Amino acid sequence: MDSPIIEGEKASKELIKPTNISEQDVETGDGQLHRGLRSHHLQFMAIGGTIGTGLFLGSGGALATAGPVGCLIAFIFVGTIVFSIMTSLGEMATFIPVAGSFTVYPSRFVDRSLGFAMGWIYWFSWATTFALELVAAGVIIQYWNKSLNIGIFIAIFWAVFTAMNFLPIRYFGAFEMWFSSIKVITIIGFIIFAICIDAGVGQHGYLGFHAWVDPGPFAESVVTGDIGKFVGFWSVLVTAGFSYQGAELVGIGAGETHDPAKNVPSAIRWTFWGIVSLFVSTIFFIGLCVPSNTEDLLIGTTDASASPLVIAAKLAGVPVLPHIINGVLLTAVLSAANANVYSASRILVGLSKEQNAPACLASLNRFRTPYFAVAVTSAIGLLAFLNLSAIGGNVFSWLLNITGIAGFITWSCINVCHLRFMKALKARGFSRDDLPYKAPFQPYLAWYGLFFSTLILLTNGFTVFIDWSTSDFFAAYISLILFIVLLVGHKLVFRTKPVKIENVDLDSDRVKQ
């Protein structure tokens, strides 16, 4: 049994070499991913993966479903869950900064079958999100020319981002930093614009909180009355969860981060507060400028008129601004697509290292990027061509629900891993006060995140039981069904047993402080 962390360890800041693999230390880059990311790269990578379709397009449907106040409360509420996830992840990822991060922790801390199921469902989530962003990119371009075939742009952007992810990690980090900056500047610019419009600059004069009065702060969904308003609020929690999904990518990048004990905690703090403040502010001002009964809020199959940012500019009577916002939306979605391929491929690397995926998926090219993992992930992006079917608009809704629910599965598993991690630390005699990053309000915050993530996961499709729809049922629960099949199937085949607390691996890939 190891003794508690001692002061002499704090100065070294080097990784403990894993005892169960033959590859050399990840700092050297020999047979491992290159540690070429800095704190600002992690922050912008998370922002790039988070700010995309969910906020710019999906929030329109959320506003129409729940109303301005209901939508705002939903995003704030899910933001508190994200805080739980980020702090839990931060404590683990700074102590054990391994490639794939939280897709590795379930196998080490809980059960190999849980690691297998969670890792594959999370990979499926991000690989499918890549397809979703490609669809969104084509939809946005059609805003300018409805006669253009969306398949052309799906093919072009698929090829570009597949090729880009074969390049060295430093190019990916630089690309995400600049394009994520455009997103942040756009959101800040929109907030300033919305303040001006709400104060009376637009063609409708002073707006104030008029949209909160007419058509009202909450919208009814499925049924009428107060119950219908609650149904509307609860049903958009998945959209809010999908919008926030990606904040946890700072953990995925921990295995390629220089000096993770220093850079990962900083990145997690800035990422959480930056993303939540931008999201909540955007939803608040959208609710002021766009009435929830606006017909264009529900996305169609031909253009980006569903974006509440574009709708706000149109309602304000500023003719050129919708085109500018639409152009920025395109860069935002493309940046998110690039981050999707990166994150999903690194998940496959983590699965491979834990023997939950074929070993070839961890193979690196001369730039030390996992080319097999990138290729497999990119292949899933071809699902975007389903949008060319007659029911292309339904593809967006299906992918949105599937990826959103997979995110809640992952968040639940992160909290489970953190609870086991804290228990293992106590059993080994480690003090959490000596960790590179100590998560606050523990273990209560982890239990809070686990409870509500699981509750939303299980109840997200409750509206189908009020007004039955077979397709909506599977859209709401297909990820959960797949997760259970993977978990039970792996356990039946490999006869795995939960990891005993005294056998939890806290040494492989650990950073000395």
XYZ file of C-alpha atoms in Angstrom:
513
model
C 0.000 0.000 0.000
C 1.380 3.416 -0.934
C 1.882 6.079 1.657
C 0.155 9.453 1.352
C 1.526 12.020 -1.079
C 4.601 13.609 0.468
C 6.210 16.968 -0.086
C 9.157 15.516 -1.960
C 6.857 14.340 -4.737
C 5.516 17.827 -5.413
C 8.610 19.073 -7.182
C 9.006 16.379 -9.808
C 5.833 16.847 -11.929
C 6.522 13.772 -13.949
C 4.373 10.831 -14.821
C 4.638 7.525 -13.024
C 5.310 4.940 -15.642
C 2.422 2.469 -16.059
C 3.224 -0.995 -14.824
C 0.832 -2.827 -17.133
C 1.868 -1.554 -20.547
C 5.107 -1.630 -22.439
C 4.956 1.779 -24.008
C 7.195 4.544 -22.760
C 6.297 7.674 -20.827
C 3.819 9.920 -22.539
C 6.014 12.957 -21.990
C 8.593 11.492 -24.330
C 6.127 10.826 -27.094
C 7.580 7.389 -27.761
C 4.654 5.241 -28.832
C 2.282 7.724 -27.190
C 0.283 10.806 -28.045
C 2.309 14.008 -28.035
C 1.779 16.416 -25.139
C 1.475 19.537 -27.287
C -1.584 21.217 -25.744
C -1.497 24.133 -23.299
C -4.164 25.438 -20.932
C -5.552 27.900 -23.484
C -5.713 25.118 -26.091
C -7.825 23.003 -23.724
C -10.149 25.920 -23.009
C -10.716 26.747 -26.653
C -11.044 23.067 -27.557
C -13.836 22.689 -25.019
C -15.473 25.913 -26.191
C -15.134 24.764 -29.790
C -16.764 21.443 -29.013
C -19.519 22.955 -26.870
C -20.663 26.114 -28.650
C -22.263 24.838 -31.817
C -25.537 23.400 -33.035
C -27.176 23.100 -29.627
C -26.870 26.801 -28.796
C -27.160 28.334 -32.243
C -29.911 26.122 -33.684
C -31.341 23.802 -31.029
C -32.050 26.686 -28.639
C -34.714 27.948 -31.031
C -36.824 24.848 -30.563
C -36.175 24.973 -26.795
C -37.472 28.552 -26.646
C -40.609 27.597 -28.559
C -41.208 24.553 -26.349
C -40.569 25.999 -22.886
C -40.933 29.761 -23.313
C -38.264 32.358 -22.416
C -38.256 31.844 -18.649
C -38.710 28.071 -18.845
C -35.808 27.824 -21.302
C -33.619 30.090 -19.147
C -34.297 28.076 -15.991
C -33.546 24.846 -17.897
C -30.125 26.115 -19.017
C -29.262 27.411 -15.536
C -30.343 24.134 -13.947
C -28.321 21.991 -16.350
C -25.417 24.412 -15.792
C -25.350 23.389 -12.116
C -25.119 19.756 -13.209
C -22.237 20.677 -15.508
C -20.487 22.292 -12.523
C -20.704 18.976 -10.698
C -19.334 17.106 -13.711
C -16.466 19.525 -14.353
C -15.238 19.601 -10.762
C -15.425 15.812 -10.461
C -13.565 15.392 -13.725
C -11.013 18.020 -12.774
C -9.979 16.188 -9.628
C -9.433 12.926 -11.489
C -7.916 14.305 -14.711
C -5.254 16.330 -12.903
C -4.233 13.327 -10.808
C -4.334 10.780 -13.645
C -4.060 12.668 -16.981
C -4.433 9.704 -19.326
C -5.466 9.730 -22.977
C -9.219 9.294 -23.182
C -9.547 10.463 -19.573
C -12.981 9.610 -18.176
C -13.528 6.833 -20.712
C -10.618 5.080 -18.978
C -11.607 5.760 -15.367
C -14.667 3.434 -15.242
C -12.510 0.417 -16.101
C -9.925 1.334 -13.489
C -12.172 2.487 -10.657
C -15.465 0.606 -11.067
C -15.809 -2.238 -13.551
C -14.261 -3.024 -16.908
C -17.722 -3.626 -18.389
C -18.807 -0.127 -17.358
C -15.687 1.291 -19.022
C -16.473 -0.636 -22.179
C -20.114 0.487 -22.316
C -19.479 4.108 -21.354
C -16.513 4.506 -23.666
C -18.318 3.166 -26.704
C -21.537 5.093 -26.036
C -19.536 8.301 -25.582
C -17.615 7.652 -28.765
C -20.907 6.988 -30.535
C -22.234 10.275 -29.161
C -19.374 12.402 -30.484
C -19.065 10.545 -33.773
C -22.789 11.059 -34.337
C -22.466 14.707 -33.317
C -19.938 15.054 -36.133
C -22.671 13.986 -38.546
C -25.065 16.405 -36.865
C -22.688 19.343 -37.312
C -22.187 18.470 -40.982
C -25.963 18.559 -41.466
C -26.139 21.885 -39.645
C -23.378 23.333 -41.844
C -25.310 22.460 -44.983
C -28.528 23.866 -43.487
C -26.778 27.138 -42.670
C -25.351 27.506 -46.187
C -28.795 26.943 -47.683
C -29.865 30.147 -45.971
C -28.181 31.995 -48.822
C -29.226 29.716 -51.648
C -32.047 27.246 -51.135
C -31.394 25.566 -54.483
C -28.029 24.194 -53.345
C -27.898 20.509 -52.496
C -26.906 20.006 -48.868
C -25.030 16.824 -49.799
C -22.340 18.854 -51.606
C -21.308 20.622 -48.434
C -21.567 17.523 -46.281
C -19.061 15.808 -48.596
C -16.671 18.803 -48.724
C -16.581 19.451 -44.994
C -16.366 15.751 -44.185
C -13.229 15.445 -46.328
C -11.652 18.637 -44.930
C -12.049 17.756 -41.259
C -11.046 14.160 -41.758
C -7.809 15.329 -43.367
C -7.223 18.005 -40.733
C -7.336 15.480 -37.907
C -4.481 13.521 -39.441
C -2.193 16.535 -38.871
C -0.087 17.143 -35.715
C -2.019 18.117 -32.581
C -0.499 21.614 -32.501
C -2.311 22.508 -35.728
C -5.586 21.284 -34.298
C -5.052 23.350 -31.149
C -4.245 26.500 -33.132
C -7.248 26.012 -35.438
C -9.658 25.573 -32.541
C -8.222 28.545 -30.694
C -8.851 30.971 -33.547
C -12.233 29.633 -34.601
C -13.458 29.377 -31.022
C -12.441 33.000 -30.592
C -14.837 33.867 -33.409
C -17.639 32.109 -31.514
C -16.940 33.960 -28.286
C -16.704 37.315 -30.055
C -19.963 36.593 -31.883
C -21.844 35.742 -28.705
C -20.506 38.823 -26.932
C -21.409 40.907 -29.994
C -24.906 39.415 -30.057
C -25.400 40.194 -26.364
C -24.435 43.831 -26.972
C -26.707 43.908 -30.038
C -29.588 42.374 -28.057
C -29.191 44.954 -25.285
C -29.442 47.733 -27.864
C -32.501 46.169 -29.549
C -34.224 45.571 -26.249
C -33.575 49.205 -25.281
C -35.371 50.451 -28.407
C -32.862 50.636 -31.257
C -34.777 48.171 -33.474
C -37.788 48.846 -35.678
C -40.238 47.828 -32.945
C -38.922 50.335 -30.412
C -38.458 49.560 -26.730
C -39.048 45.880 -25.986
C -38.094 45.423 -22.343
C -39.656 42.216 -21.041
C -42.596 42.342 -23.442
C -41.849 38.815 -24.774
C -42.104 37.517 -21.208
C -45.631 38.931 -21.023
C -46.874 38.182 -24.533
C -46.912 35.281 -25.346
C -45.762 34.671 -21.757
C -42.816 33.402 -19.664
C -43.669 29.713 -20.076
C -44.994 27.767 -23.056
C -47.362 24.823 -22.835
C -46.327 21.528 -24.392
C -48.380 18.394 -25.094
C -51.011 19.289 -22.484
C -52.464 22.591 -21.298
C -52.238 24.430 -18.005
C -49.464 24.410 -15.439
C -48.721 20.750 -16.151
C -48.160 21.623 -19.807
C -45.727 24.375 -18.783
C -43.757 21.948 -16.622
C -43.742 19.408 -19.447
C -42.324 22.095 -21.735
C -39.593 22.952 -19.228
C -38.590 19.353 -18.513
C -38.622 18.347 -22.171
C -35.972 20.949 -23.116
C -33.474 19.735 -20.508
C -32.103 17.321 -23.113
C -31.544 20.224 -25.524
C -29.772 22.139 -22.752
C -27.682 19.075 -21.956
C -26.732 18.663 -25.611
C -25.775 22.342 -25.769
C -23.436 21.980 -22.789
C -22.064 18.640 -23.960
C -18.426 19.153 -24.825
C -17.400 21.094 -21.738
C -15.905 17.849 -20.449
C -13.497 17.744 -23.408
C -10.848 19.369 -21.218
C -10.578 15.909 -19.656
C -10.218 14.158 -23.007
C -7.281 16.426 -23.845
C -5.510 15.804 -20.522
C -3.447 13.011 -22.062
C -1.985 15.441 -24.593
C -1.492 18.384 -22.248
C 1.841 19.765 -21.137
C 2.140 19.905 -17.324
C -1.440 18.663 -16.701
C -1.289 19.274 -12.946
C -1.055 22.998 -13.685
C -2.885 23.414 -16.981
C -5.915 21.140 -16.557
C -7.330 22.782 -13.381
C -6.931 26.241 -14.910
C -8.615 25.120 -18.123
C -11.521 23.516 -16.258
C -12.246 26.605 -14.177
C -12.132 29.010 -17.126
C -14.054 26.623 -19.384
C -16.946 26.133 -16.979
C -17.474 29.760 -16.042
C -16.924 30.932 -19.605
C -19.339 28.488 -21.195
C -22.095 28.803 -18.580
C -21.987 32.608 -18.543
C -22.073 32.792 -22.351
C -24.889 30.249 -22.616
C -27.097 31.721 -19.913
C -26.582 35.278 -21.192
C -27.396 34.242 -24.766
C -30.576 32.383 -23.760
C -31.663 35.324 -21.597
C -31.332 37.892 -24.375
C -32.815 35.583 -27.008
C -35.861 35.323 -24.749
C -36.119 39.105 -24.639
C -35.785 39.710 -28.374
C -37.602 36.713 -29.901
C -41.186 35.827 -28.897
C -41.535 32.117 -28.186
C -44.432 31.795 -30.657
C -42.341 32.915 -33.652
C -42.955 30.395 -36.445
C -39.330 30.297 -37.623
C -38.077 28.937 -34.286
C -38.678 25.301 -35.272
C -35.977 24.135 -37.653
C -36.941 23.098 -41.159
C -34.973 21.226 -43.789
C -33.853 24.060 -46.020
C -32.213 26.974 -44.201
C -30.973 28.407 -40.910
C -33.970 30.640 -40.298
C -34.495 28.513 -37.158
C -31.511 30.155 -35.453
C -32.833 32.557 -32.809
C -29.810 34.806 -33.390
C -30.761 35.230 -37.041
C -34.439 35.663 -36.134
C -33.565 38.386 -33.619
C -31.671 40.323 -36.288
C -34.544 39.956 -38.778
C -37.141 41.096 -36.259
C -34.996 44.111 -35.430
C -35.094 45.179 -39.076
C -31.336 45.097 -39.659
C -31.140 43.688 -43.214
C -27.464 42.747 -43.441
C -26.954 41.430 -39.910
C -28.695 38.069 -40.438
C -26.180 37.278 -43.200
C -23.252 38.185 -40.962
C -24.603 36.109 -38.081
C -25.291 33.217 -40.426
C -21.674 33.338 -41.636
C -20.399 33.204 -38.083
C -22.769 30.355 -37.325
C -21.135 28.440 -40.149
C -17.645 28.870 -38.678
C -18.985 27.926 -35.249
C -20.546 24.708 -36.472
C -17.465 23.774 -38.512
C -15.235 24.370 -35.496
C -17.464 22.084 -33.436
C -17.294 19.418 -36.151
C -13.506 19.529 -36.039
C -13.533 19.119 -32.242
C -15.961 16.197 -32.582
C -13.534 14.172 -34.699
C -10.664 14.940 -32.347
C -12.488 13.989 -29.157
C -14.091 10.840 -30.540
C -10.787 9.550 -31.933
C -9.040 10.055 -28.570
C -11.849 8.158 -26.879
C -11.063 5.210 -29.136
C -7.408 5.470 -28.125
C -8.398 5.303 -24.464
C -10.639 2.312 -25.126
C -7.835 0.580 -26.966
C -5.344 1.171 -24.139
C -7.796 -0.388 -21.687
C -8.261 -3.378 -24.034
C -11.871 -2.405 -24.695
C -11.246 -1.826 -28.406
C -8.936 -3.278 -31.077
C -5.276 -2.433 -30.456
C -4.886 -0.995 -33.965
C -7.056 1.991 -32.966
C -4.171 3.269 -30.855
C -1.752 3.192 -33.810
C -0.092 6.529 -34.526
C 1.150 8.083 -37.757
C 4.397 10.021 -38.066
C 2.681 13.092 -36.595
C 1.727 10.985 -33.547
C -1.983 11.241 -34.252
C -4.177 8.111 -34.076
C -4.972 7.689 -37.760
C -7.040 4.490 -37.440
C -9.187 6.061 -34.720
C -9.667 9.204 -36.826
C -10.695 7.138 -39.866
C -13.250 5.067 -37.944
C -14.740 8.171 -36.336
C -14.965 10.060 -39.615
C -16.804 7.157 -41.214
C -19.708 7.711 -38.802
C -19.931 11.278 -40.064
C -21.272 9.890 -43.322
C -24.598 9.416 -41.516
C -25.125 13.079 -42.345
C -26.157 12.023 -45.848
C -29.370 10.679 -44.309
C -30.516 14.289 -44.436
C -30.946 13.899 -48.183
C -33.943 11.657 -47.575
C -37.524 12.884 -47.779
C -37.703 13.203 -43.999
C -34.383 15.021 -43.660
C -35.756 17.421 -41.049
C -36.445 14.490 -38.727
C -32.792 13.428 -38.973
C -31.758 16.551 -37.079
C -34.193 15.834 -34.243
C -33.147 12.170 -34.039
C -29.439 12.924 -33.889
C -30.009 15.723 -31.375
C -31.868 13.409 -28.975
C -29.478 10.491 -29.422
C -26.348 12.557 -28.731
C -27.959 14.538 -25.926
C -28.971 11.450 -23.969
C -25.584 9.808 -24.511
C -24.096 12.899 -22.886
C -26.196 12.408 -19.744
C -25.068 8.766 -19.589
C -21.462 9.937 -19.675
C -22.037 12.606 -17.040
C -23.621 10.044 -14.715
C -20.650 7.709 -15.154
C -18.160 10.534 -14.460
C -19.822 11.174 -11.098
C -19.844 7.442 -10.313
C -16.125 7.273 -11.111
C -15.393 10.280 -8.920
C -17.231 8.769 -5.963
C -15.166 5.595 -6.356
C -12.008 7.659 -6.864
C -12.523 9.491 -3.563
C -13.218 6.206 -1.785
C -10.046 4.673 -3.271
C -7.969 7.669 -2.189
C -9.231 7.258 1.361
C -8.492 3.540 1.335
C -4.934 4.188 0.125
C -4.296 6.911 2.699
C -4.195 9.838 0.265
C -5.459 13.165 1.479
C -7.583 15.103 -1.036
C -5.967 18.280 0.312
C -2.733 17.189 -1.396
C -4.279 16.699 -4.852
C -3.318 19.050 -7.700
C -6.974 20.100 -7.824
C -9.524 19.545 -5.054
C -13.166 19.549 -6.111
C -15.430 21.590 -3.799
C -18.548 20.427 -1.918
C -17.665 16.747 -2.161
C -19.056 14.136 -2.079
C -22.404 15.966 -2.064
C -21.867 17.692 -5.403
C -21.031 14.392 -7.107
C -24.203 12.816 -5.722
C -26.202 15.854 -6.899
C -24.885 15.528 -10.450
C -25.410 11.768 -10.478
C -28.999 12.012 -9.242
C -30.211 14.632 -11.688
C -28.258 13.292 -14.678
C -29.856 9.897 -14.089
C -33.299 11.403 -13.522
C -33.184 13.393 -16.765
C -31.819 10.341 -18.559
C -34.723 8.150 -17.450
C -37.490 10.737 -17.917
C -36.333 12.527 -21.063
C -38.865 10.723 -23.255
C -41.833 10.958 -20.899
C -43.837 12.980 -23.438
C -44.112 9.924 -25.718
C -46.160 8.200 -23.023
C -48.586 11.128 -23.002
C -48.902 11.197 -26.792
C -47.430 7.879 -28.013
C -44.975 7.897 -30.908
C -42.829 4.836 -31.591
C -40.169 6.806 -33.482
C -39.948 9.415 -30.708
C -39.651 6.650 -28.105
C -36.624 5.140 -29.814
C -35.105 8.575 -30.446
C -35.392 9.301 -26.717
C -34.115 5.981 -25.411
C -31.970 4.397 -28.138
C -28.743 5.538 -26.460
C -29.834 4.161 -23.086
C -30.891 0.877 -24.682
C -27.557 0.632 -26.493
C -25.667 1.413 -23.273
C -27.482 -1.367 -21.377
C -26.884 -3.848 -24.206
C -23.157 -3.019 -24.241
C -22.865 -3.223 -20.447
C -24.774 -6.479 -20.002
C -23.366 -8.082 -23.147
C -19.755 -7.363 -22.155
C -20.321 -8.653 -18.638
C -21.927 -11.878 -19.897
C -19.132 -12.526 -22.395
C -16.118 -11.616 -20.248
C -17.583 -12.410 -16.797
C -16.099 -9.237 -15.326
C -16.398 -8.354 -11.667
C -16.392 -4.941 -10.001
C -12.937 -3.656 -9.086
C -12.293 -4.095 -5.374
C -11.517 -0.801 -3.694
C -8.063 -2.021 -2.607
C -7.259 -2.979 -6.221
C -8.171 0.369 -7.806
C -5.246 1.499 -9.989
C -4.151 4.955 -8.808
C -0.579 4.630 -10.065
C -0.652 4.156 -13.842
C -0.227 7.504 -15.614
C -0.364 9.370 -12.308
C 1.328 12.747 -12.007
C 3.665 13.285 -9.113
C 3.273 16.748 -7.630
